[in-house]
Short mmCIF file of N, CA and C in Angstrom, two decimals:
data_model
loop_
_atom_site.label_atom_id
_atom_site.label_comp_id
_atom_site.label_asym_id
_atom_site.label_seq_id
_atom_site.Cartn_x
_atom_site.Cartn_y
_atom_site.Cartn_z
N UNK A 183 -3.16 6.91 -2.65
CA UNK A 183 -3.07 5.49 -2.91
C UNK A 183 -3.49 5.19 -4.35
N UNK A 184 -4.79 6.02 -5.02
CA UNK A 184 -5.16 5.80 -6.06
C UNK A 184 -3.92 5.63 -6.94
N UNK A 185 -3.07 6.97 -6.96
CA UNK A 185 -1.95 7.58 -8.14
C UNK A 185 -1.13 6.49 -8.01
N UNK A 186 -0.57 6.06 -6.34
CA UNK A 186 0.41 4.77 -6.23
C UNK A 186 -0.01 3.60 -7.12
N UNK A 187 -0.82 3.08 -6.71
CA UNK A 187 -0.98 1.75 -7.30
C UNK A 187 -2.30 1.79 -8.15
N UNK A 188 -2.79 2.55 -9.15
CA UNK A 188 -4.52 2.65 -9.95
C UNK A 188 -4.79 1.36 -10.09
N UNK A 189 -3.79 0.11 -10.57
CA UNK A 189 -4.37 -1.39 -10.50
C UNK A 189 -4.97 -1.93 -9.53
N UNK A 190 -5.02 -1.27 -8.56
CA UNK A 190 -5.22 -1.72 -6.78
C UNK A 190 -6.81 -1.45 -7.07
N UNK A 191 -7.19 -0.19 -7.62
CA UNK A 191 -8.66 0.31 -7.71
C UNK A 191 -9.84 -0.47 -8.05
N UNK A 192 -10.78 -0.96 -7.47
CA UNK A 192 -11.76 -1.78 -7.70
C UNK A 192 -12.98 -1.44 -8.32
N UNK A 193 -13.89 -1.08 -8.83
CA UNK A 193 -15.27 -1.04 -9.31
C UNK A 193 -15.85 -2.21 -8.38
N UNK A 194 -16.89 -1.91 -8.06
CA UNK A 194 -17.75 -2.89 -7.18
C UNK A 194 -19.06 -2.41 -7.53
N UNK A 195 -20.23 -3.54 -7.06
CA UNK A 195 -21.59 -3.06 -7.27
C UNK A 195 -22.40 -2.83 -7.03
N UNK A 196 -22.40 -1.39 -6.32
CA UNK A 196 -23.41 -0.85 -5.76
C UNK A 196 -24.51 -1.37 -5.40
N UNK A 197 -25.34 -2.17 -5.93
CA UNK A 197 -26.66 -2.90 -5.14
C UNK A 197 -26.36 -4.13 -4.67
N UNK A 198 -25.36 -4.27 -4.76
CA UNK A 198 -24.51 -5.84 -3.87
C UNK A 198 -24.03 -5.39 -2.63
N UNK A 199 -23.49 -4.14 -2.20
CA UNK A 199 -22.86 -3.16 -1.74
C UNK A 199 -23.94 -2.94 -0.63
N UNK A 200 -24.95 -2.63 -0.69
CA UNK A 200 -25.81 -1.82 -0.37
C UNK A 200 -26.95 -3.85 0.89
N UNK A 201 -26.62 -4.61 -0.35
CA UNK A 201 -27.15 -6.19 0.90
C UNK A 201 -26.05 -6.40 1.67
N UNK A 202 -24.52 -5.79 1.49
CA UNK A 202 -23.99 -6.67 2.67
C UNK A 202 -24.20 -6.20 4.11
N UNK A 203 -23.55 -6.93 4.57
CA UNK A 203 -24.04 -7.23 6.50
C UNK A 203 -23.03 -7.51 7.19
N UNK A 204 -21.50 -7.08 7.45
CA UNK A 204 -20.65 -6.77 7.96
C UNK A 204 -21.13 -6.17 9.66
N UNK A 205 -20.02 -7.16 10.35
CA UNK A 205 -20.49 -5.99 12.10
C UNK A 205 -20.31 -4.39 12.05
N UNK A 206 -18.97 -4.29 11.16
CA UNK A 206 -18.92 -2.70 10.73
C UNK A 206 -18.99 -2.52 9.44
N UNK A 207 -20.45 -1.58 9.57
CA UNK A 207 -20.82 -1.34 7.79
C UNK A 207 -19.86 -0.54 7.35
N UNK A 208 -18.75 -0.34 7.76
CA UNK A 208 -17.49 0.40 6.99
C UNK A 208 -16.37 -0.28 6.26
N UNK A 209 -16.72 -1.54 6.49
CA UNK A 209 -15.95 -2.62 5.85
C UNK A 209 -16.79 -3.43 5.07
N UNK A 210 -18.09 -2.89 4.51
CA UNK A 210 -18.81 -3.56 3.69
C UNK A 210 -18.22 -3.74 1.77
N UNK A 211 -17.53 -2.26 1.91
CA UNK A 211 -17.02 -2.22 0.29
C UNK A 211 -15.93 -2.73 0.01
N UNK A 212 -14.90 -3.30 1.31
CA UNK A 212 -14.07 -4.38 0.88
C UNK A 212 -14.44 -5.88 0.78
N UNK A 213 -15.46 -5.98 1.30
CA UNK A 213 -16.48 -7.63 0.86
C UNK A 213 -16.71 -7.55 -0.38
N UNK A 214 -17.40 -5.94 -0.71
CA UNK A 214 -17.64 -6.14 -2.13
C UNK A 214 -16.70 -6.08 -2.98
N UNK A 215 -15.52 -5.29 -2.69
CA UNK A 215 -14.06 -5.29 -3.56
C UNK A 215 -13.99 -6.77 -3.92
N UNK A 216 -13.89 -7.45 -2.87
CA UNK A 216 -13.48 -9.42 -2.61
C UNK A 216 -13.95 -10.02 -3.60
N UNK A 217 -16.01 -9.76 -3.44
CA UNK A 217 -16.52 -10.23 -4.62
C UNK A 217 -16.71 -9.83 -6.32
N UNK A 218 -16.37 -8.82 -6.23
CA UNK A 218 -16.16 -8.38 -7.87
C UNK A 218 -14.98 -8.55 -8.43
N UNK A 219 -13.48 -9.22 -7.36
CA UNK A 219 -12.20 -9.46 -8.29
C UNK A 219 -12.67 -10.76 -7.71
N UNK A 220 -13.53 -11.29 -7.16
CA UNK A 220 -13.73 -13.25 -7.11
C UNK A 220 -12.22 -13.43 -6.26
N UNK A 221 -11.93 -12.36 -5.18
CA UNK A 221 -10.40 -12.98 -4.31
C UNK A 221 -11.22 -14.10 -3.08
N UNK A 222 -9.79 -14.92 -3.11
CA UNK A 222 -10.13 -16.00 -2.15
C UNK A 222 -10.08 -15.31 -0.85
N UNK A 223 -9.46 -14.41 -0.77
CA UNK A 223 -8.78 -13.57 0.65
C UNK A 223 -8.66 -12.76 0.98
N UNK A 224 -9.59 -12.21 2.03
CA UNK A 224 -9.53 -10.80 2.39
C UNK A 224 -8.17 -10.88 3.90
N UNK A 225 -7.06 -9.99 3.16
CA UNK A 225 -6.15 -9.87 4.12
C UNK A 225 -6.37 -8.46 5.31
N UNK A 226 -6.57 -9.31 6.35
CA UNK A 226 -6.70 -7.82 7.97
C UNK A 226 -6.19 -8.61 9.28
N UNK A 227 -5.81 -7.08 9.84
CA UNK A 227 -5.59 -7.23 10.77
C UNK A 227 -7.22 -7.44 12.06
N UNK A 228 -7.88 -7.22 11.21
CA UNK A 228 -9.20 -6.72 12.00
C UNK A 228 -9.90 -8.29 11.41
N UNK A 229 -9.65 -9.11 12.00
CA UNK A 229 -10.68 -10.57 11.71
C UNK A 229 -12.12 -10.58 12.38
N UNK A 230 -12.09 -10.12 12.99
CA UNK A 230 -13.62 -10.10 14.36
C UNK A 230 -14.68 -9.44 13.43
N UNK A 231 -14.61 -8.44 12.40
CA UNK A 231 -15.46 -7.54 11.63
C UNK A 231 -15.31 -8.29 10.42
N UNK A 232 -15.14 -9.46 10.18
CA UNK A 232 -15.08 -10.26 8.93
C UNK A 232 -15.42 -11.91 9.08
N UNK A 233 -16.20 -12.00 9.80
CA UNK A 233 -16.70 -13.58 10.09
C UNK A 233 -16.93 -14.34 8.95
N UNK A 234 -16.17 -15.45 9.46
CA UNK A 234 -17.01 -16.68 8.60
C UNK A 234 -18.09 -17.04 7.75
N UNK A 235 -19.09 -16.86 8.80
CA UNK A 235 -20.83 -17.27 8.39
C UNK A 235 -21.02 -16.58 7.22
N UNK A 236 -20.05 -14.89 6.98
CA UNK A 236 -20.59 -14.45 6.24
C UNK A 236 -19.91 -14.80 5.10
N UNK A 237 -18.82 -14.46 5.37
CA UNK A 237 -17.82 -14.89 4.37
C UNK A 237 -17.84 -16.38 3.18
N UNK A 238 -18.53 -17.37 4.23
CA UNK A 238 -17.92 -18.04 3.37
C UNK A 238 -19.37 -18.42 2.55
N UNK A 239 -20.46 -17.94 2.68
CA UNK A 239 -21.49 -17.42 1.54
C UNK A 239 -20.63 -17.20 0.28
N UNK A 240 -19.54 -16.48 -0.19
CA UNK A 240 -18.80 -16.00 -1.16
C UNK A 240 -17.50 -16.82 -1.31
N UNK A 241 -17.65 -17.89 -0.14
CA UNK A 241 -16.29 -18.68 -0.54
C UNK A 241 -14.36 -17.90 -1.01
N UNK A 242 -15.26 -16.95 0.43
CA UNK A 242 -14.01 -15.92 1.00
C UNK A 242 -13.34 -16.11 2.12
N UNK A 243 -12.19 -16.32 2.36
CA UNK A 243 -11.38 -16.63 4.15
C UNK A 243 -11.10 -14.63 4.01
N UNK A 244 -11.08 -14.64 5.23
CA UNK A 244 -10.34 -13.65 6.02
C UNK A 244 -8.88 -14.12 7.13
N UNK A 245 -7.95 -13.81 6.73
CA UNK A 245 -6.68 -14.17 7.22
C UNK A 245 -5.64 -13.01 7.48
N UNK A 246 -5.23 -12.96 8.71
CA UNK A 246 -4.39 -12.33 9.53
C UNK A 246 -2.99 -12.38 8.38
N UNK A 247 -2.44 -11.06 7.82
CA UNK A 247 -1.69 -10.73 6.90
C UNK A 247 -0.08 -12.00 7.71
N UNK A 248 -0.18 -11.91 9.26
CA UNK A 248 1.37 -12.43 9.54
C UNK A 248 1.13 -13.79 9.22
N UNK A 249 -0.18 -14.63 9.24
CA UNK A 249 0.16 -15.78 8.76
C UNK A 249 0.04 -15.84 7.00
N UNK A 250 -0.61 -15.24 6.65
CA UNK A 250 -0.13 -15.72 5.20
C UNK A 250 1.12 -14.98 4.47
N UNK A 251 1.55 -14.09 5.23
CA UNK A 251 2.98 -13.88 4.70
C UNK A 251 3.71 -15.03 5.09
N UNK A 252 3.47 -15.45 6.29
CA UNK A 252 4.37 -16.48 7.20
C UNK A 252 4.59 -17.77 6.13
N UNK A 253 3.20 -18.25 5.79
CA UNK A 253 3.21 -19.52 5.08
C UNK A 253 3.53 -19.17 3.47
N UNK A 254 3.39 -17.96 2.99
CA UNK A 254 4.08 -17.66 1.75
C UNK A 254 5.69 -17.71 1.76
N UNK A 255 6.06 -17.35 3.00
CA UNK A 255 7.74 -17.38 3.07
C UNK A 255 8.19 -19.14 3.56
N UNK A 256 7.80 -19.83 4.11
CA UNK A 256 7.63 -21.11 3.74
C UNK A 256 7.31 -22.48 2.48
N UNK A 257 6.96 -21.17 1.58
CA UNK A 257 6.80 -21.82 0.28
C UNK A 257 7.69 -21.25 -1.39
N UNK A 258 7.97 -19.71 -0.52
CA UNK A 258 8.74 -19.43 -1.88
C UNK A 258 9.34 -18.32 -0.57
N UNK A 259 10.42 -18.85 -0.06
CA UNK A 259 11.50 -17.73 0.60
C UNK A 259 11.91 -16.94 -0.21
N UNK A 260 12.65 -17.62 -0.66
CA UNK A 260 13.84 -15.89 -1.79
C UNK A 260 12.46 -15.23 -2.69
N UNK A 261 11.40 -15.40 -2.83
CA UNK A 261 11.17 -14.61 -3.35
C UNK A 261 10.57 -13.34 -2.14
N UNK A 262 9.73 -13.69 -1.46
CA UNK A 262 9.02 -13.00 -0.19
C UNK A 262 10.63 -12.31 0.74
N UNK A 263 11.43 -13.14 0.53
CA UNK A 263 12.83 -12.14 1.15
C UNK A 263 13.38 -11.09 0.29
N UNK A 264 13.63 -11.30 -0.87
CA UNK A 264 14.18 -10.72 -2.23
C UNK A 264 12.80 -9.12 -1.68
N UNK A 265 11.77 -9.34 -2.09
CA UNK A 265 10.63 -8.50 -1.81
C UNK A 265 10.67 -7.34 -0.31
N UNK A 266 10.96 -8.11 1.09
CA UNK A 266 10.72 -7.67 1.97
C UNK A 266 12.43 -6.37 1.81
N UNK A 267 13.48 -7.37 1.08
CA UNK A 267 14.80 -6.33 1.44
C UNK A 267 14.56 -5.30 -0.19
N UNK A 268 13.87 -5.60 -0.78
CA UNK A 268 13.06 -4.09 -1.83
C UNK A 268 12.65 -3.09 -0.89
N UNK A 269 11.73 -3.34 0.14
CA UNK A 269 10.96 -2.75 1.46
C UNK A 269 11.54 -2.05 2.04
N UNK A 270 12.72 -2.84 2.24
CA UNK A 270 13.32 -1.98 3.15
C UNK A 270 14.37 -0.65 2.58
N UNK A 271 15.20 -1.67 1.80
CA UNK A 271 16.16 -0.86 1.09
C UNK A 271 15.91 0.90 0.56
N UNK A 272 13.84 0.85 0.34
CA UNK A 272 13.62 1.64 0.04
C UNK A 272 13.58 2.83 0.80
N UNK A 273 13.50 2.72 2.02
CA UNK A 273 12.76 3.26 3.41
C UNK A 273 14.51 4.07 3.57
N UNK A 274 13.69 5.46 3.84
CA UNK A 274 14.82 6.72 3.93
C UNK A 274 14.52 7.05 5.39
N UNK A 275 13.52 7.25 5.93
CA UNK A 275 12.87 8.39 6.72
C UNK A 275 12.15 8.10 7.71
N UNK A 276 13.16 7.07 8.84
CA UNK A 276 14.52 6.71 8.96
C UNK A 276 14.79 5.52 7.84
N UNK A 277 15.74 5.52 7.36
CA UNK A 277 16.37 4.12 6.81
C UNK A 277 16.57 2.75 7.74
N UNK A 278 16.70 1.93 7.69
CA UNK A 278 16.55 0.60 8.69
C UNK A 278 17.90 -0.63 8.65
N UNK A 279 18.72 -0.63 9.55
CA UNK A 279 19.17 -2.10 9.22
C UNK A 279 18.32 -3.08 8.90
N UNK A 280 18.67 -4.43 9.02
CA UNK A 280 17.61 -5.46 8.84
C UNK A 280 17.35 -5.78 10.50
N UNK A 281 18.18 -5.21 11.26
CA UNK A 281 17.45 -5.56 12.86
C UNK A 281 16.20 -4.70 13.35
N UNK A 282 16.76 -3.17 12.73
CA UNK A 282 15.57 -2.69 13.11
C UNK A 282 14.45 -2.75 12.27
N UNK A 283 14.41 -3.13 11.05
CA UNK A 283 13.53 -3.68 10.14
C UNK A 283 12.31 -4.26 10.69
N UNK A 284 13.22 -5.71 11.59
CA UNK A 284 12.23 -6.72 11.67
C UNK A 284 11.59 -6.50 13.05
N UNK A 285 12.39 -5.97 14.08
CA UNK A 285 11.95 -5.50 15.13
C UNK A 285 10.64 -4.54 14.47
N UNK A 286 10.58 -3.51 13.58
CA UNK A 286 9.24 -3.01 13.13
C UNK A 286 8.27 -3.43 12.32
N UNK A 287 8.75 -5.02 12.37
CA UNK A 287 7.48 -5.51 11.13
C UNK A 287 7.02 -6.13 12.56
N UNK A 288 7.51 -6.69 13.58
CA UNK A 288 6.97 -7.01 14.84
C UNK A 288 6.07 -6.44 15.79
N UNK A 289 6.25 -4.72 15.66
CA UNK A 289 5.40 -3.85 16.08
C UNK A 289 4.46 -3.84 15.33
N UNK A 290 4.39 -3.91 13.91
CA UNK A 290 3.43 -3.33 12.95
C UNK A 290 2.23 -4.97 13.34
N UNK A 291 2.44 -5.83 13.60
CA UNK A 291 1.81 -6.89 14.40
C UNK A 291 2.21 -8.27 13.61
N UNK A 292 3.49 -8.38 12.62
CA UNK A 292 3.94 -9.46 11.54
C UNK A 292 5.21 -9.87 12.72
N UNK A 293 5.06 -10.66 13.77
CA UNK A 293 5.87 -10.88 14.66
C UNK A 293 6.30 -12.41 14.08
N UNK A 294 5.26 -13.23 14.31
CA UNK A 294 5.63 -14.51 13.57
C UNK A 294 6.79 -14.52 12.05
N UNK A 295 6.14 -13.52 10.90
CA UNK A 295 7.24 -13.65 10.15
C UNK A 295 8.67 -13.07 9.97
N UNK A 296 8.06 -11.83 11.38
CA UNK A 296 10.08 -11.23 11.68
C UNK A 296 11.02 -12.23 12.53
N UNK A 297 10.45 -13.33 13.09
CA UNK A 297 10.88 -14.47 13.72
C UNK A 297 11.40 -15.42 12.70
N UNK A 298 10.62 -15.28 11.54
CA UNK A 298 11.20 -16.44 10.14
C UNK A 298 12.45 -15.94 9.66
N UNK A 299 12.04 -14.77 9.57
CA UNK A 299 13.55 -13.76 8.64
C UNK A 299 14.62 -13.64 8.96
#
């Protein structure tokens, strides 16, 4: 993942790292990822290990990836479509119509926005 995307890579700070309080301390260094790029949004599928109370100490939401794709494709379609058929187009191994596409963004748990598409 590093080599894929190195912009993705965060520095975080270790003694900030070390106070958080996550239900699973294995998701403590993406709180701290959150707070050292100052993101509004930690995107998961896993919301229950990212509460509120704590979160919003840092004036951080945690949001389920199908709704904010959902409401991003509600606000700028062709671009989030233009994007998703990049996605696909790319995918060899198997390659995908756009039926079986969306049927697997439905499994992957983005059911709401394979319903938009």
């Amino acid at each position: 993942m590093n080599q894929a995307c190195p912009e993705a890579l965060q520095i975080y700070d270790q003694q900030r790292y070390r106070q958080l309080r996550l239900p699973d301390p294995d998701d403590n260094h993406i709180l701290a990822a959150a707070i050292s790029t100052q993101s509004e949004i930690i995107l998961t599928f896993n919301l229950k290990d990212f509460p509120s109370r704590i979160l919003n100490q840092y004036q951080i939401k945690a949001q389920h990836p199908d709704d904010w794709l959902s409401k991003f494709y509600q606000s700028k379609p062709s671009d989030l479509l233009s994007s998703l058929e990049k996605c696909r187009t790319r995918l060899r191994y198997p390659a995908m119509n756009i039926r079986e596409y969306k049927s697997e963004l439905k499994k992957c748990g983005l059911s709401h926005l394979s319903s938009l598409i």
